[in-house]
Amino acid sequence: MAALPLLCLSCVENDTSFKEYQRVAKGVGIYSMASSQNRMALQPVDMALRLAILDAEAEAQRNPQTGVRPALTAVTVDHENIFQLFFGRNDRTTLETMADGQYKLTFARPVQVEESVMCRGSIVVSTGGKLLAETDASSPWTVTLGSDFRVLVYSGGDYDIWTEASLTARTMAIHRADAAIYRITVLGAAASFEAGSVFVSDWDAHFDLTPPTGAEGLAFSKIEDRTFGFAGQASGPSAYTIDNATPVVLDYRLTDGRYYSSQQIVGGKEEASFEGTNPNYPSNEVSIEWALSSQGRYLVQTIRYNGYTWSNR
């Protein structure tokens, strides 16, 4: 989603549309900072959720006679290896089973996890020996980042330029909040694009994920090719700046989000803002609404900024 400016420009078909888009371009910049910061903070959680779906599918394939289930790296659905689907083919990603229900994922080289963010390094997911569907607020899955963990954010251009950021966090946790909701909590996510930089985030995020009806247990075979709900709010100092002096404090909100996989939003409203004012920005807030066209053939974006509206409808 951080690649939205390029996505929007690809929809600008004529000079009139381009002039209309220019009126909201500053707002798109605000959105890009906030959504990119949020994506960076949630990448390890995304990896843990993929592991949870893989774990649930392995459990669903447990042999009732022998009690044996397939190894997580060997789970297949319709002849497709799900570990490779989630964590990259031929990318040398490894999964190590540790004591007390812990799993260590190591990305030996950057693994692309969505169209504008990649990651590399290692994380440890602590499950307590439970499926994610068996957790509650008192016994969540948690994620610990290795000192080598890095997020790579797409910077645009014709040469596939990626900017690397370090990432640490005080808390990264997921638990089942009720029969239909999984709650994600990230506290103190500190991302920085340069060692020793003063532009370091302190990002808190709280989101709820709602699986498709009938797929509350998260098994891949129940989720495949279906949409899920995602909504919540995140805020804090970011790894970005608009005054070249201090980290810009951002707020990001997602209402009624609908996603097809973790990569593609197909519905909902995103809002982003920064704290205070800046002479380069006539307004400090922007909203973007997403919906499929009436025939379901393309994704409609409606951007509202500083009293102007642009849409590819």
Tab-separated table of C-alpha atoms in Angstrom:
chain	number	residue	atom	x	y	z
A	1	MET	CA	0.000	0.000	0.000
A	2	ALA	CA	2.932	2.338	0.419
A	3	ALA	CA	3.164	2.369	-3.384
A	4	LEU	CA	-0.152	4.200	-3.697
A	5	PRO	CA	1.237	7.339	-5.435
A	6	LEU	CA	2.462	5.198	-8.339
A	7	LEU	CA	-0.822	3.305	-8.364
A	8	CYS	CA	-2.856	6.499	-8.522
A	9	LEU	CA	-0.735	8.068	-11.238
A	10	SER	CA	-1.207	4.977	-13.369
A	11	CYS	CA	-4.942	5.774	-13.308
A	12	VAL	CA	-4.523	9.391	-14.459
A	13	GLU	CA	-5.647	9.264	-18.068
A	14	ASN	CA	-5.585	12.899	-19.258
A	15	ASP	CA	-4.391	16.403	-18.413
A	16	THR	CA	-7.629	17.304	-16.623
A	17	SER	CA	-7.435	14.247	-14.414
A	18	PHE	CA	-3.760	14.940	-13.723
A	19	LYS	CA	-4.527	18.509	-12.607
A	20	GLU	CA	-7.261	17.187	-10.313
A	21	TYR	CA	-4.878	14.605	-8.907
A	22	GLN	CA	-2.244	17.268	-8.211
A	23	ARG	CA	-4.686	18.937	-5.815
A	24	VAL	CA	-4.652	15.837	-3.596
A	25	ALA	CA	-1.026	14.790	-4.194
A	26	LYS	CA	0.196	16.265	-0.890
A	27	GLY	CA	-2.451	14.215	0.860
A	28	VAL	CA	-1.227	11.080	-0.890
A	29	GLY	CA	2.216	11.887	0.491
A	30	ILE	CA	0.793	11.978	4.030
A	31	TYR	CA	-0.963	8.682	3.419
A	32	SER	CA	2.190	7.102	2.046
A	33	MET	CA	4.193	8.014	5.149
A	34	ALA	CA	1.546	6.753	7.565
A	35	SER	CA	0.682	3.554	5.710
A	36	SER	CA	4.344	2.735	5.076
A	37	GLN	CA	5.193	3.254	8.750
A	38	ASN	CA	2.324	0.991	9.720
A	39	ARG	CA	3.346	-1.661	7.197
A	40	MET	CA	6.880	-1.704	8.580
A	41	ALA	CA	5.610	-2.148	12.130
A	42	LEU	CA	3.204	-4.943	11.173
A	43	GLN	CA	5.503	-6.983	8.916
A	44	PRO	CA	6.650	-9.388	11.686
A	45	VAL	CA	3.013	-9.840	12.712
A	46	ASP	CA	2.148	-10.609	9.090
A	47	MET	CA	4.791	-13.343	9.174
A	48	ALA	CA	3.359	-14.747	12.421
A	49	LEU	CA	-0.157	-14.758	10.951
A	50	ARG	CA	1.098	-16.692	7.951
A	51	LEU	CA	2.641	-19.191	10.351
A	52	ALA	CA	-0.685	-19.408	12.216
A	53	ILE	CA	-2.564	-20.195	9.003
A	54	LEU	CA	0.047	-22.814	8.105
A	55	ASP	CA	-0.153	-24.306	11.616
A	56	ALA	CA	-3.955	-24.465	11.471
A	57	GLU	CA	-3.854	-26.192	8.084
A	58	ALA	CA	-1.342	-28.768	9.376
A	59	GLU	CA	-3.697	-29.460	12.284
A	60	ALA	CA	-6.647	-29.804	9.900
A	61	GLN	CA	-4.631	-32.439	7.998
A	62	ARG	CA	-3.751	-34.442	11.116
A	63	ASN	CA	-4.334	-38.166	10.455
A	64	PRO	CA	-7.145	-39.309	12.771
A	65	GLN	CA	-5.784	-42.883	12.875
A	66	THR	CA	-2.117	-42.158	13.580
A	67	GLY	CA	-2.420	-38.734	15.178
A	68	VAL	CA	0.393	-37.513	12.922
A	69	ARG	CA	0.190	-34.238	11.078
A	70	PRO	CA	2.434	-33.009	8.235
A	71	ALA	CA	5.527	-30.935	8.975
A	72	LEU	CA	4.859	-27.221	8.546
A	73	THR	CA	7.296	-27.005	5.649
A	74	ALA	CA	5.546	-29.893	3.905
A	75	VAL	CA	1.889	-28.814	4.120
A	76	THR	CA	0.229	-28.807	0.706
A	77	VAL	CA	-3.219	-27.778	-0.511
A	78	ASP	CA	-4.222	-28.704	-4.065
A	79	HIS	CA	-0.622	-29.795	-4.679
A	80	GLU	CA	0.798	-26.388	-3.684
A	81	ASN	CA	3.342	-26.093	-0.880
A	82	ILE	CA	1.930	-23.477	1.501
A	83	PHE	CA	5.223	-22.751	3.272
A	84	GLN	CA	6.757	-21.771	-0.051
A	85	LEU	CA	3.668	-19.788	-0.999
A	86	PHE	CA	3.858	-17.763	2.229
A	87	PHE	CA	7.596	-17.416	2.698
A	88	GLY	CA	9.048	-17.529	-0.786
A	89	ARG	CA	10.113	-20.136	-3.279
A	90	ASN	CA	13.835	-20.864	-3.509
A	91	ASP	CA	14.545	-18.034	-1.060
A	92	ARG	CA	16.303	-20.259	1.492
A	93	THR	CA	13.783	-19.352	4.209
A	94	THR	CA	14.102	-21.787	7.124
A	95	LEU	CA	11.761	-22.755	9.931
A	96	GLU	CA	13.252	-24.132	13.134
A	97	THR	CA	11.096	-25.748	15.814
A	98	MET	CA	12.384	-24.764	19.242
A	99	ALA	CA	11.397	-25.658	22.805
A	100	ASP	CA	8.114	-24.610	24.461
A	101	GLY	CA	6.164	-24.045	21.265
A	102	GLN	CA	8.577	-21.565	19.715
A	103	TYR	CA	9.348	-21.291	16.025
A	104	LYS	CA	12.258	-19.417	14.492
A	105	LEU	CA	11.811	-18.085	10.977
A	106	THR	CA	14.969	-16.992	9.202
A	107	PHE	CA	14.810	-15.166	5.895
A	108	ALA	CA	18.272	-15.780	4.430
A	109	ARG	CA	17.738	-13.143	1.777
A	110	PRO	CA	14.967	-10.575	1.343
A	111	VAL	CA	11.545	-12.167	1.039
A	112	GLN	CA	8.864	-10.039	-0.573
A	113	VAL	CA	5.778	-10.104	1.602
A	114	GLU	CA	3.698	-7.551	-0.251
A	115	GLU	CA	4.168	-5.349	-3.270
A	116	SER	CA	6.041	-2.538	-1.511
A	117	VAL	CA	7.730	-4.116	1.539
A	118	MET	CA	10.253	-6.924	1.970
A	119	CYS	CA	11.964	-8.354	5.035
A	120	ARG	CA	15.076	-10.320	5.916
A	121	GLY	CA	16.705	-11.674	9.081
A	122	SER	CA	15.012	-13.715	11.806
A	123	ILE	CA	12.024	-13.665	14.131
A	124	VAL	CA	10.919	-16.030	16.901
A	125	VAL	CA	7.197	-16.723	17.247
A	126	SER	CA	6.189	-18.022	20.682
A	127	THR	CA	2.929	-19.983	20.557
A	128	GLY	CA	2.821	-21.595	23.983
A	129	GLY	CA	2.146	-24.854	22.163
A	130	LYS	CA	-1.289	-23.628	21.074
A	131	LEU	CA	-2.935	-22.923	17.762
A	132	LEU	CA	-3.663	-19.210	17.408
A	133	ALA	CA	-7.356	-20.123	17.492
A	134	GLU	CA	-6.835	-21.531	21.018
A	135	THR	CA	-5.328	-18.338	22.470
A	136	ASP	CA	-6.890	-15.554	24.515
A	137	ALA	CA	-5.737	-12.249	25.977
A	138	SER	CA	-3.883	-14.032	28.782
A	139	SER	CA	-1.970	-16.369	26.466
A	140	PRO	CA	-1.247	-14.646	23.130
A	141	TRP	CA	1.215	-15.572	20.470
A	142	THR	CA	4.165	-13.184	20.680
A	143	VAL	CA	6.854	-12.195	18.205
A	144	THR	CA	10.473	-11.427	19.105
A	145	LEU	CA	12.691	-9.798	16.499
A	146	GLY	CA	16.258	-10.904	15.941
A	147	SER	CA	18.977	-8.261	15.976
A	148	ASP	CA	19.431	-9.010	12.267
A	149	PHE	CA	15.801	-8.387	11.316
A	150	ARG	CA	15.325	-5.699	8.676
A	151	VAL	CA	12.406	-4.309	6.702
A	152	LEU	CA	13.015	-3.115	3.135
A	153	VAL	CA	10.614	-0.474	1.823
A	154	TYR	CA	10.148	0.189	-1.884
A	155	SER	CA	11.335	3.700	-2.732
A	156	GLY	CA	10.100	3.807	-6.327
A	157	GLY	CA	11.841	4.488	-9.599
A	158	ASP	CA	12.736	2.324	-12.560
A	159	TYR	CA	15.582	0.541	-10.825
A	160	ASP	CA	13.697	-1.226	-8.016
A	161	ILE	CA	15.185	0.926	-5.262
A	162	TRP	CA	14.647	-0.475	-1.771
A	163	THR	CA	15.435	1.338	1.473
A	164	GLU	CA	16.401	-0.802	4.458
A	165	ALA	CA	15.156	-0.085	7.979
A	166	SER	CA	16.063	-1.668	11.289
A	167	LEU	CA	13.130	-2.609	13.527
A	168	THR	CA	12.682	-3.395	17.213
A	169	ALA	CA	9.569	-3.431	19.399
A	170	ARG	CA	8.536	-3.676	23.036
A	171	THR	CA	5.483	-5.817	22.283
A	172	MET	CA	4.174	-7.752	19.298
A	173	ALA	CA	1.252	-10.014	20.147
A	174	ILE	CA	-1.793	-11.697	18.585
A	175	HIS	CA	-4.671	-13.441	20.323
A	176	ARG	CA	-8.207	-14.565	19.647
A	177	ALA	CA	-10.471	-11.892	21.124
A	178	ASP	CA	-13.758	-13.694	20.465
A	179	ALA	CA	-15.199	-16.306	18.149
A	180	ALA	CA	-14.689	-14.172	15.036
A	181	ILE	CA	-11.898	-11.701	15.843
A	182	TYR	CA	-8.119	-11.893	16.236
A	183	ARG	CA	-6.562	-8.893	17.984
A	184	ILE	CA	-3.137	-7.541	17.020
A	185	THR	CA	-1.128	-5.368	19.400
A	186	VAL	CA	2.183	-3.695	18.546
A	187	LEU	CA	3.785	-1.341	21.057
A	188	GLY	CA	6.916	0.730	20.694
A	189	ALA	CA	7.835	-0.328	17.166
A	190	ALA	CA	11.118	1.507	16.561
A	191	ALA	CA	12.033	1.695	12.880
A	192	SER	CA	14.959	3.675	11.519
A	193	PHE	CA	16.413	3.964	8.029
A	194	GLU	CA	19.897	4.913	9.262
A	195	ALA	CA	21.946	3.829	12.267
A	196	GLY	CA	22.157	6.675	14.755
A	197	SER	CA	19.421	8.661	13.012
A	198	VAL	CA	17.187	10.948	15.064
A	199	PHE	CA	14.281	9.866	12.856
A	200	VAL	CA	13.198	6.793	14.812
A	201	SER	CA	9.595	5.683	15.170
A	202	ASP	CA	7.788	4.857	18.411
A	203	TRP	CA	4.723	3.296	16.829
A	204	ASP	CA	1.746	1.719	18.595
A	205	ALA	CA	-0.816	-0.234	16.592
A	206	HIS	CA	-4.079	-1.957	17.517
A	207	PHE	CA	-5.947	-3.877	14.823
A	208	ASP	CA	-8.644	-6.542	14.604
A	209	LEU	CA	-8.609	-9.240	11.927
A	210	THR	CA	-11.879	-10.985	11.044
A	211	PRO	CA	-11.549	-14.237	9.045
A	212	PRO	CA	-14.206	-15.277	6.534
A	213	THR	CA	-17.295	-16.956	7.974
A	214	GLY	CA	-16.570	-20.644	8.473
A	215	ALA	CA	-12.813	-20.048	8.498
A	216	GLU	CA	-12.462	-18.793	12.061
A	217	GLY	CA	-9.922	-21.544	12.788
A	218	LEU	CA	-7.640	-20.009	10.108
A	219	ALA	CA	-6.867	-23.175	8.119
A	220	PHE	CA	-5.563	-22.184	4.689
A	221	SER	CA	-7.986	-24.459	2.825
A	222	LYS	CA	-10.880	-22.502	4.368
A	223	ILE	CA	-9.391	-19.040	3.717
A	224	GLU	CA	-8.025	-19.483	0.197
A	225	ASP	CA	-9.489	-17.068	-2.364
A	226	ARG	CA	-11.707	-15.322	0.214
A	227	THR	CA	-11.611	-11.847	1.731
A	228	PHE	CA	-11.202	-10.979	5.400
A	229	GLY	CA	-11.842	-7.933	7.537
A	230	PHE	CA	-9.147	-5.709	8.983
A	231	ALA	CA	-9.676	-2.530	10.994
A	232	GLY	CA	-7.995	-0.458	13.672
A	233	GLN	CA	-5.717	2.463	14.462
A	234	ALA	CA	-2.015	3.218	14.842
A	235	SER	CA	-0.047	6.309	15.776
A	236	GLY	CA	3.182	7.766	17.105
A	237	PRO	CA	6.445	9.354	16.030
A	238	SER	CA	7.539	7.849	12.704
A	239	ALA	CA	10.759	7.129	10.839
A	240	TYR	CA	9.850	9.958	8.446
A	241	THR	CA	10.254	13.725	8.688
A	242	ILE	CA	8.682	16.734	6.966
A	243	ASP	CA	10.857	19.410	8.550
A	244	ASN	CA	14.266	17.672	8.368
A	245	ALA	CA	14.595	18.156	12.121
A	246	THR	CA	12.221	15.843	13.995
A	247	PRO	CA	10.240	12.665	13.314
A	248	VAL	CA	6.782	13.502	12.040
A	249	VAL	CA	4.074	12.244	14.405
A	250	LEU	CA	1.496	10.353	12.343
A	251	ASP	CA	-1.910	8.805	12.856
A	252	TYR	CA	-3.346	6.037	10.680
A	253	ARG	CA	-6.868	4.613	10.827
A	254	LEU	CA	-8.598	1.874	8.859
A	255	THR	CA	-12.371	1.455	9.007
A	256	ASP	CA	-14.300	-1.491	7.551
A	257	GLY	CA	-11.230	-2.739	5.699
A	258	ARG	CA	-11.660	-5.712	3.381
A	259	TYR	CA	-8.591	-7.523	2.103
A	260	TYR	CA	-7.929	-10.230	-0.439
A	261	SER	CA	-4.816	-11.778	1.091
A	262	SER	CA	-2.547	-9.467	3.104
A	263	GLN	CA	-1.514	-7.669	-0.069
A	264	GLN	CA	-4.623	-6.174	-1.611
A	265	ILE	CA	-7.249	-3.955	-0.040
A	266	VAL	CA	-10.607	-4.216	-1.817
A	267	GLY	CA	-12.814	-2.137	0.456
A	268	GLY	CA	-12.867	0.268	3.375
A	269	LYS	CA	-11.675	3.717	4.375
A	270	GLU	CA	-8.141	4.726	5.326
A	271	GLU	CA	-7.407	8.000	7.084
A	272	ALA	CA	-3.995	9.497	7.757
A	273	SER	CA	-2.829	12.691	9.401
A	274	PHE	CA	0.221	14.311	10.953
A	275	GLU	CA	0.438	16.286	14.163
A	276	GLY	CA	0.652	20.078	13.912
A	277	THR	CA	1.001	22.145	10.751
A	278	ASN	CA	3.553	22.577	8.009
A	279	PRO	CA	3.721	25.338	5.349
A	280	ASN	CA	4.236	22.759	2.606
A	281	TYR	CA	0.936	21.040	3.405
A	282	PRO	CA	-2.337	23.012	3.119
A	283	SER	CA	-4.012	20.340	5.267
A	284	ASN	CA	-2.594	17.749	7.655
A	285	GLU	CA	-5.156	15.021	6.977
A	286	VAL	CA	-6.318	12.853	4.100
A	287	SER	CA	-8.785	10.026	3.535
A	288	ILE	CA	-8.859	7.315	0.895
A	289	GLU	CA	-11.858	5.089	0.245
A	290	TRP	CA	-11.597	1.801	-1.608
A	291	ALA	CA	-14.292	-0.244	-3.352
A	292	LEU	CA	-14.612	-2.656	-6.223
A	293	SER	CA	-16.384	-1.286	-9.280
A	294	SER	CA	-20.000	-2.281	-9.804
A	295	GLN	CA	-18.924	-5.104	-12.124
A	296	GLY	CA	-16.008	-6.041	-9.874
A	297	ARG	CA	-13.545	-5.415	-12.701
A	298	TYR	CA	-11.290	-2.818	-11.089
A	299	LEU	CA	-10.530	-1.135	-7.777
A	300	VAL	CA	-12.022	2.319	-7.261
A	301	GLN	CA	-10.003	4.830	-5.196
A	302	THR	CA	-11.520	8.047	-3.890
A	303	ILE	CA	-9.067	10.505	-2.303
A	304	ARG	CA	-10.230	13.505	-0.260
A	305	TYR	CA	-7.751	16.198	0.738
A	306	ASN	CA	-8.037	19.882	1.593
A	307	GLY	CA	-11.580	20.178	0.223
A	308	TYR	CA	-10.758	18.407	-3.058
A	309	THR	CA	-11.774	14.943	-4.259
A	310	TRP	CA	-10.070	12.768	-6.856
A	311	SER	CA	-11.309	9.374	-8.030
A	312	ASN	CA	-10.539	6.936	-10.813
A	313	ARG	CA	-14.206	6.002	-10.972
